[in-house]
Structures are given as C-alpha cells and as structure tokens.
Coordinates of C-alpha atoms in Angstrom, one line a residue:
X20 CA -142.3 174.6 -56.1
X21 CA -143.8 177.2 -56.8
X22 CA -146.7 177.2 -58.5
X23 CA -147.4 174.0 -57.2
X24 CA -148.0 176.1 -53.8
X25 CA -150.2 178.5 -55.4
X26 CA -152.0 175.5 -56.3
X27 CA -153.1 174.3 -53.6
X28 CA -153.5 177.5 -52.5
X29 CA -155.9 178.5 -54.6
X30 CA -157.6 175.6 -54.4
X31 CA -158.4 175.7 -50.7
X32 CA -159.5 179.3 -51.8
X33 CA -162.6 178.6 -53.9
X34 CA -163.3 176.0 -51.1
X35 CA -163.9 178.5 -49.5
X36 CA -165.4 180.6 -52.1
X37 CA -167.6 177.7 -51.6
X38 CA -168.5 177.7 -48.8
X39 CA -169.1 181.5 -47.8
X40 CA -171.5 181.9 -51.6
X41 CA -173.3 178.4 -50.3
X42 CA -174.6 180.2 -47.0
X43 CA -175.5 183.4 -47.9
X44 CA -176.4 183.4 -52.0
X45 CA -180.0 182.1 -51.5
X46 CA -179.9 179.1 -54.5
X47 CA -181.9 176.6 -54.2
X48 CA -180.1 173.6 -52.4
X49 CA -180.2 170.2 -53.9
X50 CA -180.4 166.6 -51.8
X51 CA -177.5 164.3 -52.8
X52 CA -178.4 161.1 -53.5
X53 CA -175.6 159.0 -55.0
X54 CA -173.4 157.9 -52.2
X55 CA -170.5 157.7 -54.2
X56 CA -170.9 161.2 -54.7
X57 CA -171.3 161.9 -51.4
X58 CA -168.7 160.9 -50.3
X59 CA -166.6 161.9 -53.2
X60 CA -167.3 166.2 -52.8
X61 CA -167.9 165.6 -48.7
X62 CA -165.9 169.3 -48.1
X63 CA -167.9 170.5 -49.9
X64 CA -171.0 170.1 -49.3
X65 CA -173.2 170.6 -45.7
X66 CA -175.2 168.1 -45.0
X67 CA -175.8 166.9 -48.4
X68 CA -177.2 169.7 -49.5
X69 CA -175.3 171.8 -52.1
X70 CA -176.8 174.2 -54.8
X71 CA -175.5 173.3 -58.8
X72 CA -172.7 176.4 -58.4
X73 CA -170.9 173.6 -55.6
X74 CA -171.8 170.7 -57.3
X75 CA -169.9 172.2 -60.8
X76 CA -166.7 173.5 -58.9
X77 CA -165.7 170.7 -56.1
X78 CA -165.7 168.4 -59.4
X79 CA -164.4 170.2 -61.3
X80 CA -161.5 171.0 -58.4
X81 CA -162.0 167.5 -57.2
X82 CA -160.7 166.2 -60.5
X83 CA -158.2 168.4 -61.0
X84 CA -157.0 167.8 -57.5
X85 CA -156.3 164.2 -58.6
X86 CA -154.9 164.7 -62.8
X87 CA -152.8 167.0 -61.1
X88 CA -151.4 164.8 -58.0
X89 CA -151.0 162.1 -60.1
X90 CA -149.3 163.4 -62.9
X91 CA -146.8 166.1 -60.4
X92 CA -146.2 161.8 -58.6
X93 CA -146.0 159.8 -61.7
X94 CA -144.9 161.1 -64.7
X95 CA -142.0 164.0 -65.9
X96 CA -143.2 166.8 -67.3
X97 CA -141.8 169.9 -65.1
X98 CA -143.2 170.8 -61.9
X99 CA -143.5 174.0 -63.4
X100 CA -145.6 173.6 -66.1
X101 CA -148.2 171.0 -64.7
X102 CA -148.3 174.5 -61.9
X103 CA -149.1 176.0 -64.1
X104 CA -151.8 173.6 -65.7
X105 CA -152.8 173.2 -62.2
X106 CA -154.0 177.0 -61.7
X107 CA -155.0 177.3 -65.0
X108 CA -157.4 174.2 -64.7
X109 CA -158.8 175.8 -61.7
X110 CA -159.3 179.5 -63.2
X111 CA -161.2 177.5 -65.7
X112 CA -163.6 175.7 -63.6
X113 CA -164.0 179.1 -61.9
X114 CA -165.9 180.1 -65.1
X115 CA -167.3 177.7 -66.2
X116 CA -169.7 176.7 -62.3
X117 CA -170.0 181.7 -62.8
X118 CA -171.6 180.4 -66.2
X119 CA -173.6 177.6 -64.6
X120 CA -174.5 179.4 -61.2
X121 CA -175.6 182.4 -63.8
X122 CA -178.0 179.9 -65.2
X123 CA -179.4 179.2 -62.2
X124 CA -180.0 182.8 -61.1
X125 CA -181.8 183.3 -64.4
X126 CA -183.9 179.7 -64.3
X127 CA -185.3 181.4 -60.6
X128 CA -186.3 184.5 -62.1
X129 CA -189.8 185.7 -62.9
X130 CA -189.6 188.6 -66.0
X131 CA -188.5 187.1 -69.1
X132 CA -185.8 189.8 -69.7
X133 CA -184.2 189.1 -66.7
X134 CA -183.6 185.3 -68.2
X135 CA -182.5 186.9 -71.2
X136 CA -179.1 188.6 -70.0
X137 CA -177.9 186.6 -67.4
X138 CA -177.6 183.7 -70.4
X139 CA -176.2 186.1 -72.4
X140 CA -173.2 187.0 -69.0
X141 CA -173.4 183.2 -68.9
X142 CA -172.6 182.9 -72.7
X143 CA -169.4 186.0 -71.8
X144 CA -168.3 184.0 -68.5
X145 CA -168.1 180.0 -70.9
X146 CA -166.2 182.8 -73.2
X147 CA -163.6 183.6 -71.2
X148 CA -163.4 179.9 -70.3
X149 CA -162.1 179.2 -73.0
X150 CA -160.1 182.8 -73.7
X151 CA -158.0 180.5 -69.9
X152 CA -158.4 177.1 -71.4
X153 CA -157.0 177.7 -75.2
X154 CA -153.3 178.6 -74.7
X155 CA -153.0 176.1 -72.1
X156 CA -153.3 173.9 -74.7
X157 CA -151.7 175.0 -77.4
X158 CA -149.0 174.5 -75.4
X159 CA -148.7 171.4 -74.3
X160 CA -150.0 170.1 -77.3
X161 CA -148.2 172.5 -80.1
X162 CA -150.6 172.8 -82.1

C-alpha cells in the first residue's frame, strides 16, 4: 500500500510542477478544440489553453492513473508491484514530456546552433526515459 500512496503523491507533485511551469515558462499555449480532450484533462489546463509539454504530461498521467487504478481494483497483481510500476510510469511520462518540451523550446529558438543543442538534449532525455522503463518491462515480461 505504501507504493500506491507514493504514486498518488507523485501524481499530485507532477500536477503542481506543471501548473507552476505553465505560469512562468512563457511557452506557446494552444487552445483545446477537442471537447473530449478538454474534459479529460480539465484539471491540467487553464481556461482551455495549454502548452504541448502540459498536454503530453496531462494525458500521460491521466492514462497511467486510470490503468493502474483499474489493475488495482480488478486484478490479483501485487499492490507493491503495481505501486512500483505506477511510480516508474510517471517518471517515464515526466521524461518524455520534458523531452518534447525541450524540442518545443528548440523550435522557438532563433539560432540553428541552439536548435541542434536542444534536439541533442532531448535525445538524451528520451534515452533516460528508456533507461527507467526497460527494467520494469524486463521484470513484468521476464525477458
């Protein structure tokens, strides 16, 4: 049960970090046109506007939370294993959305050297996500 509490706390911290970064980042915000998406991530956006980083993080955290909640309620998988998978999945969501946020920042930069640097940093962040995800998948699927 302790790992499930960690997952809930991590979800709340991710929400807090994204909400604060949306206010101070200055990233381009886009209007949400899709009604299903608008209500699916209603807690994450401010008046229907959200950046790409916030959108990816919101969708990833929402889907992760829903899948883990369903598995917790309807399967006989160990709660500690589910909690560990939950925390690992949320960390991967942070890495992937952070990598996309870096790419978005690189697209908005004016000089080509800054763009190349941002793309290389985002590749390193994506490898970090794979580094966290691989042991979890290896344990679950026993390969």
